[in-house]
PDB file of C-alpha atoms in Angstrom:
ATOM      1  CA  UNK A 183      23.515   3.766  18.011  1.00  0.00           C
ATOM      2  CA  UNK A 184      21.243   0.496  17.973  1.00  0.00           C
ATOM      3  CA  UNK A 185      19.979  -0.477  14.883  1.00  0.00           C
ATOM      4  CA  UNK A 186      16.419  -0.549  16.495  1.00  0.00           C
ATOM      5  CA  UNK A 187      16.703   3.248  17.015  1.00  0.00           C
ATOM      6  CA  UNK A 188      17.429   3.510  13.385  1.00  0.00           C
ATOM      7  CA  UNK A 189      14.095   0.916  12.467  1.00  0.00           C
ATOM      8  CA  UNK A 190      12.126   3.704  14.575  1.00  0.00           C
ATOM      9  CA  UNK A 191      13.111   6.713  13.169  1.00  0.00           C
ATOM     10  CA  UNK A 192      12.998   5.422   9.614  1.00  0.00           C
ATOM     11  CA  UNK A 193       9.053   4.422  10.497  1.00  0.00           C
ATOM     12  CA  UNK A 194       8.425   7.946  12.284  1.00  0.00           C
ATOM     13  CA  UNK A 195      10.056   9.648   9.152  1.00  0.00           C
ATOM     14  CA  UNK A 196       8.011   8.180   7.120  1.00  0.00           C
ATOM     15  CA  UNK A 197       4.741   8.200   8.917  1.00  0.00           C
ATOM     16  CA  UNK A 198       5.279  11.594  10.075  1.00  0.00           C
ATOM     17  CA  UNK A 199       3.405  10.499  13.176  1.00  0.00           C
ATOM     18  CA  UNK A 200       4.730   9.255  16.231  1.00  0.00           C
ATOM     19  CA  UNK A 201       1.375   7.321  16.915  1.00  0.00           C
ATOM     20  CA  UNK A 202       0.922   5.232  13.485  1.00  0.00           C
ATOM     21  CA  UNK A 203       4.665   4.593  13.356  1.00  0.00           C
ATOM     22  CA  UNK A 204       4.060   2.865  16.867  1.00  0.00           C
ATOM     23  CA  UNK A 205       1.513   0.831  15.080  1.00  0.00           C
ATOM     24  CA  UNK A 206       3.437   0.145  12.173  1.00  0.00           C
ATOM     25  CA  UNK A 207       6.015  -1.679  14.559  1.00  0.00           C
ATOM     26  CA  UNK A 208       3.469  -3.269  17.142  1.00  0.00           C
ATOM     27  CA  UNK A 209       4.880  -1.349  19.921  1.00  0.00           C
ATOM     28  CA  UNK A 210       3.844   1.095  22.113  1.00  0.00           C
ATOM     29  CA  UNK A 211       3.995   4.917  21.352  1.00  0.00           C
ATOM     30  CA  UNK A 212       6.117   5.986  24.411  1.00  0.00           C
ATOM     31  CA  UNK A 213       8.706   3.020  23.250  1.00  0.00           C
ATOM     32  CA  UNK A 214       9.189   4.712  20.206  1.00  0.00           C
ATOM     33  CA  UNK A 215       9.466   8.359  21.681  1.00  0.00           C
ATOM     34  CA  UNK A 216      12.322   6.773  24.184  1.00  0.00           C
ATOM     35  CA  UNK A 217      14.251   5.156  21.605  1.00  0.00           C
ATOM     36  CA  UNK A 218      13.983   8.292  19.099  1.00  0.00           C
ATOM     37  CA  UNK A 219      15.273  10.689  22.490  1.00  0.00           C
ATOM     38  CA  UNK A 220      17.841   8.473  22.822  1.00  0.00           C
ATOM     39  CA  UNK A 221      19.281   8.650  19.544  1.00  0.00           C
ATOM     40  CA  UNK A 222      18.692  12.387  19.655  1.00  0.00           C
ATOM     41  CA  UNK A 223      20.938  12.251  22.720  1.00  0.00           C
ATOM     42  CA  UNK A 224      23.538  10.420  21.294  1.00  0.00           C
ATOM     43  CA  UNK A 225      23.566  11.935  17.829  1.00  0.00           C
ATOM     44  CA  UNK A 226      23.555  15.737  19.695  1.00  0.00           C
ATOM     45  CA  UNK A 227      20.828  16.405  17.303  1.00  0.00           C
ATOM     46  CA  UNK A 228      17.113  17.001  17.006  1.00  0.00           C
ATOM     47  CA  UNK A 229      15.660  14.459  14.417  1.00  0.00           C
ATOM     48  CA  UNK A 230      12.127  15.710  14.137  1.00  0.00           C
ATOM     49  CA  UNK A 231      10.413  19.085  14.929  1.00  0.00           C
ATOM     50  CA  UNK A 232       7.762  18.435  17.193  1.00  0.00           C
ATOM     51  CA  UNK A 233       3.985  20.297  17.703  1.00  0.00           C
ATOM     52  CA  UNK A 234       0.681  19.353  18.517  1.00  0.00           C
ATOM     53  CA  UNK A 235      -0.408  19.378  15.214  1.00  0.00           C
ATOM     54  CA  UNK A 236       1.955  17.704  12.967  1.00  0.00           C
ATOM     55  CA  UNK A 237       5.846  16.517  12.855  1.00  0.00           C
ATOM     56  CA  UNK A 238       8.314  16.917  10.376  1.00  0.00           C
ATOM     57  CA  UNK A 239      11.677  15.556   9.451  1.00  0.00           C
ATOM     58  CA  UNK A 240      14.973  18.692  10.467  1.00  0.00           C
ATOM     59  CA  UNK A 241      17.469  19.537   8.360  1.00  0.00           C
ATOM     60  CA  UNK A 242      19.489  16.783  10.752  1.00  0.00           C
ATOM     61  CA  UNK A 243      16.772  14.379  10.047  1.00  0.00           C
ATOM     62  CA  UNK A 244      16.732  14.841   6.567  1.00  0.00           C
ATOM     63  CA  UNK A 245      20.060  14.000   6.197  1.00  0.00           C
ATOM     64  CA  UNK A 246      19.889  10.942   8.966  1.00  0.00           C
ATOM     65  CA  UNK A 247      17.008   9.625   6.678  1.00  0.00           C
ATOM     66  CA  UNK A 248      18.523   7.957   3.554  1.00  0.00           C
ATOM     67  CA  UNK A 249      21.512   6.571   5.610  1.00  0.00           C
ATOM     68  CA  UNK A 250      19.660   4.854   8.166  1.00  0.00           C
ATOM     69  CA  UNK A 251      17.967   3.417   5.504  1.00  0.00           C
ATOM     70  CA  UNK A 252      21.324   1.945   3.749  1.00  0.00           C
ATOM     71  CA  UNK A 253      22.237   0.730   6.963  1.00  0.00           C
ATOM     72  CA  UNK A 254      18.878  -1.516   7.400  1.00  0.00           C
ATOM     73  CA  UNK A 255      19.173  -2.423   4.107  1.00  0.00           C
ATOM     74  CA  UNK A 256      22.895  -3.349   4.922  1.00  0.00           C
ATOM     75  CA  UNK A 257      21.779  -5.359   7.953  1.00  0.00           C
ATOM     76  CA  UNK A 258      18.965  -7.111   6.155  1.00  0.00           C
ATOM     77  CA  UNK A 259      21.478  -8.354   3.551  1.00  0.00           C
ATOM     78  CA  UNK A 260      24.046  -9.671   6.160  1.00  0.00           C
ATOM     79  CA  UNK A 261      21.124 -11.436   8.123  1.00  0.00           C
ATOM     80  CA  UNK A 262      19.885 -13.225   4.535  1.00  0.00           C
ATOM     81  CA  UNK A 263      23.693 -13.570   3.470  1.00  0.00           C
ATOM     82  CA  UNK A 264      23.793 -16.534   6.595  1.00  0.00           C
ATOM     83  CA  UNK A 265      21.344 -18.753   5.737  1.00  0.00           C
ATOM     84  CA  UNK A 266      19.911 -19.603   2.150  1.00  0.00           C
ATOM     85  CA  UNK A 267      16.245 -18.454   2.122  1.00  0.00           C
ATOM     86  CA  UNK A 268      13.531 -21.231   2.402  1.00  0.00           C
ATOM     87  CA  UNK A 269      10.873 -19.463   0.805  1.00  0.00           C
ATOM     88  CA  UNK A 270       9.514 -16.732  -0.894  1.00  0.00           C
ATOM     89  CA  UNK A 271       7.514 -13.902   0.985  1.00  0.00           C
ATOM     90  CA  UNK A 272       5.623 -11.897  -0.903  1.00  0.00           C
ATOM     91  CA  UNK A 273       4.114  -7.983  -0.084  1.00  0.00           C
ATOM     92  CA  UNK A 274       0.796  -7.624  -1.251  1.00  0.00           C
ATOM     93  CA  UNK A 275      -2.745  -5.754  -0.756  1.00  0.00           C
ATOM     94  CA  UNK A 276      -6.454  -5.920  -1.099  1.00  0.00           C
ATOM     95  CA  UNK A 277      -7.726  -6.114  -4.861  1.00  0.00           C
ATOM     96  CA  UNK A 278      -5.472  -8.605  -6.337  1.00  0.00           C
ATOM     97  CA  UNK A 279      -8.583 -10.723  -6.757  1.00  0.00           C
ATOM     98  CA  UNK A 280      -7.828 -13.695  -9.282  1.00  0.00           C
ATOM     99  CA  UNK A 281      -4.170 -12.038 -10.439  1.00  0.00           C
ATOM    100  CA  UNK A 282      -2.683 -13.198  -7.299  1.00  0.00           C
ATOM    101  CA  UNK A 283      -3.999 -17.101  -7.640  1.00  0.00           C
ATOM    102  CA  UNK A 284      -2.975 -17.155 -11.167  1.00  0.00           C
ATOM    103  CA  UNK A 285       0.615 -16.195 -10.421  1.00  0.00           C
ATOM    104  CA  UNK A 286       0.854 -18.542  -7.163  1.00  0.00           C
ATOM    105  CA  UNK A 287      -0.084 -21.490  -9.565  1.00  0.00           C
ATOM    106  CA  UNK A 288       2.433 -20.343 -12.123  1.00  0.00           C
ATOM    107  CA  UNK A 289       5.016 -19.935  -9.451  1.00  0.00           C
ATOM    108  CA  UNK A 290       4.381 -23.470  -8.215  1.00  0.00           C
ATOM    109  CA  UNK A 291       4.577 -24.956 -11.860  1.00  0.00           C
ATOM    110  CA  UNK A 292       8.262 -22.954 -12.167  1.00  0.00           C
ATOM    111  CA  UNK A 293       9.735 -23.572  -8.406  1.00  0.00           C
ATOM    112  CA  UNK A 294       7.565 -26.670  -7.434  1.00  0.00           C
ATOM    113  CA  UNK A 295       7.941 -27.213  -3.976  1.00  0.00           C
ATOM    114  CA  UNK A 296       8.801 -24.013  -2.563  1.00  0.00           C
ATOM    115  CA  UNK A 297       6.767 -22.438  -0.026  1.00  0.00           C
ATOM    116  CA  UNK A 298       5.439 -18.817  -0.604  1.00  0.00           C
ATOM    117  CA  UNK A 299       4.598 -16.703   2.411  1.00  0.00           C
ATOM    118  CA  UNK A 300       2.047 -13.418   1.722  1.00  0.00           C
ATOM    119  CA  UNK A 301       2.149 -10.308   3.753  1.00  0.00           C
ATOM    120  CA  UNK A 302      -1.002  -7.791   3.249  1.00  0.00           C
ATOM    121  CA  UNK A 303       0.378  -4.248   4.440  1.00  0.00           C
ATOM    122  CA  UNK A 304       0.158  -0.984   3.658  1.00  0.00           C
ATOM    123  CA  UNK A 305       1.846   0.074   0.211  1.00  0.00           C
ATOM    124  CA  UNK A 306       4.846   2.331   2.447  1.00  0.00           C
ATOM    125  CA  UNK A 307       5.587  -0.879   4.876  1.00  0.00           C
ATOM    126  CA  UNK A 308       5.964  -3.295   1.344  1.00  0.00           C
ATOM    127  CA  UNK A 309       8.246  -0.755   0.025  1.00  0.00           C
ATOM    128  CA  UNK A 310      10.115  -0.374   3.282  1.00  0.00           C
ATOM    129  CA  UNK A 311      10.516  -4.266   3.811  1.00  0.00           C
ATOM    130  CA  UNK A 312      11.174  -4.981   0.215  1.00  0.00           C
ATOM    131  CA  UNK A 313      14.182  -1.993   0.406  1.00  0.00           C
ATOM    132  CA  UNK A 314      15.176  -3.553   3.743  1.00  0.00           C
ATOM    133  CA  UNK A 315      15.528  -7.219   2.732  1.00  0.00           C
ATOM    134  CA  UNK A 316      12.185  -8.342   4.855  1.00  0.00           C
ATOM    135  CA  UNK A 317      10.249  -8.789   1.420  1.00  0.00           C
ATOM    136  CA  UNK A 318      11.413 -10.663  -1.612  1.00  0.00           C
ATOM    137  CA  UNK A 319       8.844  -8.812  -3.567  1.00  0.00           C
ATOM    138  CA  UNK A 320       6.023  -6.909  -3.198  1.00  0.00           C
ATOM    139  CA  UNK A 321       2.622  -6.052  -5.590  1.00  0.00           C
ATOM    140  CA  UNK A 322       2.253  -2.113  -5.714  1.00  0.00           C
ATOM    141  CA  UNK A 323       0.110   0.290  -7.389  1.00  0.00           C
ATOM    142  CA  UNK A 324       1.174   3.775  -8.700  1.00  0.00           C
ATOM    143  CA  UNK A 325       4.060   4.637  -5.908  1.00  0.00           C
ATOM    144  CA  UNK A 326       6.427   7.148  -5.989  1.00  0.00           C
ATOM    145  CA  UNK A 327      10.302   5.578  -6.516  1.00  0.00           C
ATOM    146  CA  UNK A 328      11.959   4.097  -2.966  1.00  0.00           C
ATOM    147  CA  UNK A 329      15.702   3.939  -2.994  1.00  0.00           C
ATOM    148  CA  UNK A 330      16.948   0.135  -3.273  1.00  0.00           C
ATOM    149  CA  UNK A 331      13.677  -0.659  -5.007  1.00  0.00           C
ATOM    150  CA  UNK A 332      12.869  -1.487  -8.875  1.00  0.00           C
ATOM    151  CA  UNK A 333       9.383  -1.699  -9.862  1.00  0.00           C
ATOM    152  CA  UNK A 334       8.737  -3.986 -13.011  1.00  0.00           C
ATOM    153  CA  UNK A 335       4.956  -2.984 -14.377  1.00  0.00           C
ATOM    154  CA  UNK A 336       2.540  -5.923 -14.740  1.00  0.00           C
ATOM    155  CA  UNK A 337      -0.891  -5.173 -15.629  1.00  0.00           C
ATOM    156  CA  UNK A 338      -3.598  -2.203 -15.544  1.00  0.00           C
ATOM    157  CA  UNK A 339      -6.339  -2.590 -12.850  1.00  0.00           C
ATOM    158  CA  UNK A 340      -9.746  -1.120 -13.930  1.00  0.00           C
ATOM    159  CA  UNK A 341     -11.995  -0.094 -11.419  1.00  0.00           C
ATOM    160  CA  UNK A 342     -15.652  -0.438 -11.077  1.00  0.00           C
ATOM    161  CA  UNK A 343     -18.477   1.478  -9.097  1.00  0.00           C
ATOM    162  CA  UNK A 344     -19.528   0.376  -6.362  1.00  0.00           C
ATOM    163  CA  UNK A 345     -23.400   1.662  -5.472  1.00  0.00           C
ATOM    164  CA  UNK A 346     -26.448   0.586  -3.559  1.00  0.00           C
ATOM    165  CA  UNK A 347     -28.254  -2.816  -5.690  1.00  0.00           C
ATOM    166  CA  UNK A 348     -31.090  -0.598  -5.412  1.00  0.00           C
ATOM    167  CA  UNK A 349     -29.905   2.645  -6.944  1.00  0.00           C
ATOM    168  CA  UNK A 350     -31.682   3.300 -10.179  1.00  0.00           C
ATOM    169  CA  UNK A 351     -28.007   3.020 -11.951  1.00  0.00           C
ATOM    170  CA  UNK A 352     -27.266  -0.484 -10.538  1.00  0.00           C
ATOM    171  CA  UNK A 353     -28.790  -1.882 -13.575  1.00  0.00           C
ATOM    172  CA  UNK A 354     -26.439   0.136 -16.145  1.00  0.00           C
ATOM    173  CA  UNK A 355     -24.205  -1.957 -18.253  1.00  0.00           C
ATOM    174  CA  UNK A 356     -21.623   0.786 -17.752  1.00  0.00           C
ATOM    175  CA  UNK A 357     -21.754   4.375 -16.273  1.00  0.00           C
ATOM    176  CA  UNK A 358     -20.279   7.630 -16.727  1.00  0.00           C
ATOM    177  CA  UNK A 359     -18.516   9.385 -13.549  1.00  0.00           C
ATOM    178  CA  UNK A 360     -20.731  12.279 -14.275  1.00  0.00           C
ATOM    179  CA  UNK A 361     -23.662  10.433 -13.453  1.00  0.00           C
ATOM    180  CA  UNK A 362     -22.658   9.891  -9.468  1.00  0.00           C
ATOM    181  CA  UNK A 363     -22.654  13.321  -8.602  1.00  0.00           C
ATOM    182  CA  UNK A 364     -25.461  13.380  -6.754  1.00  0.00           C
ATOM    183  CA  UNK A 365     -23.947  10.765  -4.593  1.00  0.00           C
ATOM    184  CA  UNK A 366     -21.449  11.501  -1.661  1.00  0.00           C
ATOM    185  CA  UNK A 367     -18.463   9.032  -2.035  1.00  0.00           C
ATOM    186  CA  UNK A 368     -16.845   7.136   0.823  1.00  0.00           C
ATOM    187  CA  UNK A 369     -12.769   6.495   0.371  1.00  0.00           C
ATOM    188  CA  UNK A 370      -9.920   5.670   1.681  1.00  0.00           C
ATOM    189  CA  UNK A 371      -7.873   8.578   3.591  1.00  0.00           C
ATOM    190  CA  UNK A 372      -5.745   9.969   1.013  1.00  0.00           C
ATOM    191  CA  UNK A 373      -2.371   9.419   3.675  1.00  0.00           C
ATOM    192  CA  UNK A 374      -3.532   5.521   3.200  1.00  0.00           C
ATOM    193  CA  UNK A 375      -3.890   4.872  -0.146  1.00  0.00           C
ATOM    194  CA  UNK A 376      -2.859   8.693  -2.125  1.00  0.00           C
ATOM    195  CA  UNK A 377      -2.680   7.408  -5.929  1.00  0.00           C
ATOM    196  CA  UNK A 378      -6.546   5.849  -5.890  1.00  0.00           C
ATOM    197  CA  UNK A 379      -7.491   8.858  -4.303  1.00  0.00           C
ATOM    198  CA  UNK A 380      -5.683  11.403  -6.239  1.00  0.00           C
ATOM    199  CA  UNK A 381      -7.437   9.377  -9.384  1.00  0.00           C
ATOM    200  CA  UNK A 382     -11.186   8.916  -8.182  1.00  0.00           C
ATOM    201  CA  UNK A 383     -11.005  12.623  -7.317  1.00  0.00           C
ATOM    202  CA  UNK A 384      -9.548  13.784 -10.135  1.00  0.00           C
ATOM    203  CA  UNK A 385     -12.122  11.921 -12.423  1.00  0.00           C
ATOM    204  CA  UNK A 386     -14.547  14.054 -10.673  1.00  0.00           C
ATOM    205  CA  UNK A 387     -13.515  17.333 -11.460  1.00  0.00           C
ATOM    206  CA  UNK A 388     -12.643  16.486 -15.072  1.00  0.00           C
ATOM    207  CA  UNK A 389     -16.303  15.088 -15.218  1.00  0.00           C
ATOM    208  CA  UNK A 390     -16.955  18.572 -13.647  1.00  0.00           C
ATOM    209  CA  UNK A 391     -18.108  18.148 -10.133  1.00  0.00           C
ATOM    210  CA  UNK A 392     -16.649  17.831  -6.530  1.00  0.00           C
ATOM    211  CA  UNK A 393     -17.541  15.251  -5.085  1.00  0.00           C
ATOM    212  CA  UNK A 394     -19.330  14.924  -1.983  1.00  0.00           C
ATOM    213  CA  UNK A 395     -17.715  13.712   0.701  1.00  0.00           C
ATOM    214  CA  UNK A 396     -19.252  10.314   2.524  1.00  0.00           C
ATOM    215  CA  UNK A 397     -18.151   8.531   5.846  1.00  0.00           C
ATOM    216  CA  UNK A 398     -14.291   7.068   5.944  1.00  0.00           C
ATOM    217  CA  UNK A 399     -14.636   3.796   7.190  1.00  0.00           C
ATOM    218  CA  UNK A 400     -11.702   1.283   8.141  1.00  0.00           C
ATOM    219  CA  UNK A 401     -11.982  -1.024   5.933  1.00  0.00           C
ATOM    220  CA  UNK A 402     -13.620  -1.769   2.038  1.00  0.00           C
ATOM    221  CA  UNK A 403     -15.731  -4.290   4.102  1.00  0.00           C
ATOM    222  CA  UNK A 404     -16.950  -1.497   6.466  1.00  0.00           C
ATOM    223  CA  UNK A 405     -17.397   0.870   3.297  1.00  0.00           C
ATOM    224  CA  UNK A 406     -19.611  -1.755   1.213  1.00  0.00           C
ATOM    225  CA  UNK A 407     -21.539  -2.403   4.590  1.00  0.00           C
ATOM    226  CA  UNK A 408     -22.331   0.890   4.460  1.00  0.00           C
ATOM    227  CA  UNK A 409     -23.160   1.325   0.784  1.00  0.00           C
ATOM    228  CA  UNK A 410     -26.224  -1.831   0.968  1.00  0.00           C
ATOM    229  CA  UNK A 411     -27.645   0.904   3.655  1.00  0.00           C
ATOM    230  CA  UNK A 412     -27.552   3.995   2.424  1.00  0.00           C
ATOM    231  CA  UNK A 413     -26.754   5.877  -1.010  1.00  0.00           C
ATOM    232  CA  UNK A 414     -22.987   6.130  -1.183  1.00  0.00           C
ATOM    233  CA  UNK A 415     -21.086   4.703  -3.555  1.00  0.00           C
ATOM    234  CA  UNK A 416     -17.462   3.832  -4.041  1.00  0.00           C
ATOM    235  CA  UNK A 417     -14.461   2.141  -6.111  1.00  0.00           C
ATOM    236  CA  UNK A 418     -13.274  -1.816  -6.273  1.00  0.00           C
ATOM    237  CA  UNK A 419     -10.942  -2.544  -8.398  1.00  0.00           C
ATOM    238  CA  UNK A 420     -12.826  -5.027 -11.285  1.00  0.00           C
ATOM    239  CA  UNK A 421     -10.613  -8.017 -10.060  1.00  0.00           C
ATOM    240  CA  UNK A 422     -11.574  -8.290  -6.580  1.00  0.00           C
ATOM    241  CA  UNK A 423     -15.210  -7.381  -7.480  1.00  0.00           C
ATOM    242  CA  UNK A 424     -15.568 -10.623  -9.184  1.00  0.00           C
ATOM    243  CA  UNK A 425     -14.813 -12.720  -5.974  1.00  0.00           C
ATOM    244  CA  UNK A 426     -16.971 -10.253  -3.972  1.00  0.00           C
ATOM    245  CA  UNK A 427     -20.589 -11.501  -3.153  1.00  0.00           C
ATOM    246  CA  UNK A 428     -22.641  -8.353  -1.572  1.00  0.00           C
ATOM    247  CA  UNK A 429     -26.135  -8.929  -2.598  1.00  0.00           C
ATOM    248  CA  UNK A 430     -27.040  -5.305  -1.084  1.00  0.00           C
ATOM    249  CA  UNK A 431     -24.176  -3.983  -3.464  1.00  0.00           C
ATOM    250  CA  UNK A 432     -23.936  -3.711  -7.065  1.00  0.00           C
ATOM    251  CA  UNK A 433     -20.457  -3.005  -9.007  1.00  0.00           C
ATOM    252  CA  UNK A 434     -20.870  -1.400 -12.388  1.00  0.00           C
ATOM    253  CA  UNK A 435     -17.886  -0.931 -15.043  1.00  0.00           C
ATOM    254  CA  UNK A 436     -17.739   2.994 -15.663  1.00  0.00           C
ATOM    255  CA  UNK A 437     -17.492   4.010 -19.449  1.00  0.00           C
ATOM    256  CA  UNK A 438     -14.146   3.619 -21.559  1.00  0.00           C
ATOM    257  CA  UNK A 439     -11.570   5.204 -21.347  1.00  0.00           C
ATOM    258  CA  UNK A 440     -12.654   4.049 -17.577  1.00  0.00           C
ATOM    259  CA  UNK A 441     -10.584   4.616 -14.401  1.00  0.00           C
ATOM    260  CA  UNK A 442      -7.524   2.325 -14.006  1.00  0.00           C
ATOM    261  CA  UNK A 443      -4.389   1.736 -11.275  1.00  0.00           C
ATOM    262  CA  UNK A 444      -1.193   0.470 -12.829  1.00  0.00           C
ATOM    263  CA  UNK A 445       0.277  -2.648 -10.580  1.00  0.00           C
ATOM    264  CA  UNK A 446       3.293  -3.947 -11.004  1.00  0.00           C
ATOM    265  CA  UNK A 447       5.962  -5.712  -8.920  1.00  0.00           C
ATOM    266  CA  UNK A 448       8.289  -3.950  -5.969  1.00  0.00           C
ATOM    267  CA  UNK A 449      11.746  -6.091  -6.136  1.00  0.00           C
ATOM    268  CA  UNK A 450      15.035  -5.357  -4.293  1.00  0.00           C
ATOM    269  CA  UNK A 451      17.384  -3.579  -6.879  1.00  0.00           C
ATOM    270  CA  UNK A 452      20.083  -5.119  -5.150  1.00  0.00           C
ATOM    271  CA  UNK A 453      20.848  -8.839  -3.896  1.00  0.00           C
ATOM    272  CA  UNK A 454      17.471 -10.592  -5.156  1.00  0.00           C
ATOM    273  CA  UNK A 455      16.166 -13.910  -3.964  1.00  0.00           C
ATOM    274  CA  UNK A 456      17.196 -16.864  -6.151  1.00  0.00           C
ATOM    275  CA  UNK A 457      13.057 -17.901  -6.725  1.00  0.00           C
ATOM    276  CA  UNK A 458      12.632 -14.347  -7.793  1.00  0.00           C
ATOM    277  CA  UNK A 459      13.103 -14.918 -11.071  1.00  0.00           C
ATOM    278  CA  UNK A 460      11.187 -17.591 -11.241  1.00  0.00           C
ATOM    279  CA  UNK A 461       8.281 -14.862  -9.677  1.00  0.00           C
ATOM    280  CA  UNK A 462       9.080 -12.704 -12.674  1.00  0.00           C
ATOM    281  CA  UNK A 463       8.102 -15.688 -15.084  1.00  0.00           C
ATOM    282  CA  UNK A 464       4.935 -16.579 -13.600  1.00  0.00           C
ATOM    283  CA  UNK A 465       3.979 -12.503 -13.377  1.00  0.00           C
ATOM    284  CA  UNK A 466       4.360 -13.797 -17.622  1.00  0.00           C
ATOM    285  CA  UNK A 467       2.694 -16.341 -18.058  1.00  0.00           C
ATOM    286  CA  UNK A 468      -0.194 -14.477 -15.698  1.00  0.00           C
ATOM    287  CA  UNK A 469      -0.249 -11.231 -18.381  1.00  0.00           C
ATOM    288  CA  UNK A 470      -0.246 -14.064 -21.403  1.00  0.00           C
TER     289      UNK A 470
END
């Protein structure tokens, strides 16, 4: 058993897709399927029900799934155990806006000197890295628990609407949710980003409408692209709105109580880097 069969399963396990796990680890698919047989092989086990539709996780790889995690997170720790770490390398995401400069510079007041690497990924892939030793720390929104990761909460993020400059409510102060109904809405796939979804749809139906669904683009640049040409409208969190300049797209605050993501910060709960505190003091003097 090779730890790299171990890193694939864990990805396909928690993709649920041989195809995006691939792309998670910048390999091909049919490496993955190998490696994943050949563990099968070895283990006398299936791992992973198979179908043209979807996979899932058997009872075997159920019960495979939290220890191969330990045992990546074991090998991650051994790996950092040899050499004192140079840096700090930080998870982190779309959004952050002006949070994530303000906590750099009050990380470099507190640890002058030491370098800071930044990894945008996908929320699942921080969480993995940070439980596996890859990420000191990570900024996360509203995720579900990960074992060998503590999540210290940091600040609310509003979001605003994002609608044609032309729309007769880009000139609102603020705006209700209600008052987009007529407009089809263009977000993320819920598998990419499920707590922003879950909220903007949920908002919705409390405000008593479904709404209607616009194109999925692949990325918020693509979405806003598509917003200065035709009546869509979307959400941006308030922060990175402010460092946005669409002249085709206007972002409007929606009424109190407003619609808001909680971030906070994805640490190891085990083993932390010694700049992390350091991290935690600067996420401080940020809120103050």
């Amino acid at each position: 058993m090779e730890l790299r069969q171990l890193s694939y399963f864990v990805a396909v396990a928690e993709e649920l897709h041989f195809g995006r796990a691939a792309e998670r680890l910048h390999i091909v698919q049919s490496a993955v399927s190998q490696q994943i047989q050949r563990l099968e092989r070895e283990l006398g086990a299936d791992l992973f029900d198979r179908s043209p539709r979807r996979v899932r996780l058997t009872g075997a790889g159920e019960r495979l799934l939290p220890e191969a995690r330990a045992v990546l997170a074991a090998a991650e720790r051994a790996r950092a155990a040899v050499a004192a770490p140079a840096g700090l390398r930080i998870g982190t995401s779309t959004g952050l806006g002006a949070h994530l400069d303000r906590v750099l510079d009050a990380f470099a007041r507190r640890a002058p000197g030491v370098p800071v690497e930044l990894f945008s990924l996908p929320a699942a892939e921080r969480l993995a890295r940070v439980a596996g030793g890859r990420l000191d720390a990570a900024f996360v929104r509203a995720v579900e628990p990960v074992p060998g990761v503590r999540v210290r909460p940091l600040w609310p993020d509003p979001l605003v609407a994002a609608l044609p400059a032309t729309h007769p409510l880009a000139g609102r102060a603020e705006i209700g949710v209600e008052e987009l109904a007529g407009l089809p809405l263009a977000l993320t796939e819920r598998r990419t980003n499920p707590a922003l979804v879950d909220l903007v749809v949920g908002a919705c139906r409390e405000a008593g409408f479904e709404p209607l669904p616009g194109p999925s683009t692949g990325s918020l640049q693509d979405t806003l692209a598509s917003i200065g040409t035709r009546p869509l409208w979307t959400v941006v969190y308030a922060s990175h709105a402010r460092v946005l300049h669409s002249p085709r797209v206007a972002f409007v605050p929606f009424r109190a109580p407003g619609l808001a993501l909680a971030t906070g910060l994805a640490v190891p709960a085990h083993a932390p880097s010694p700049y992390l505190a350091a991290l935690l003091l600067a996420c401080d003097d940020h809120e103050g």
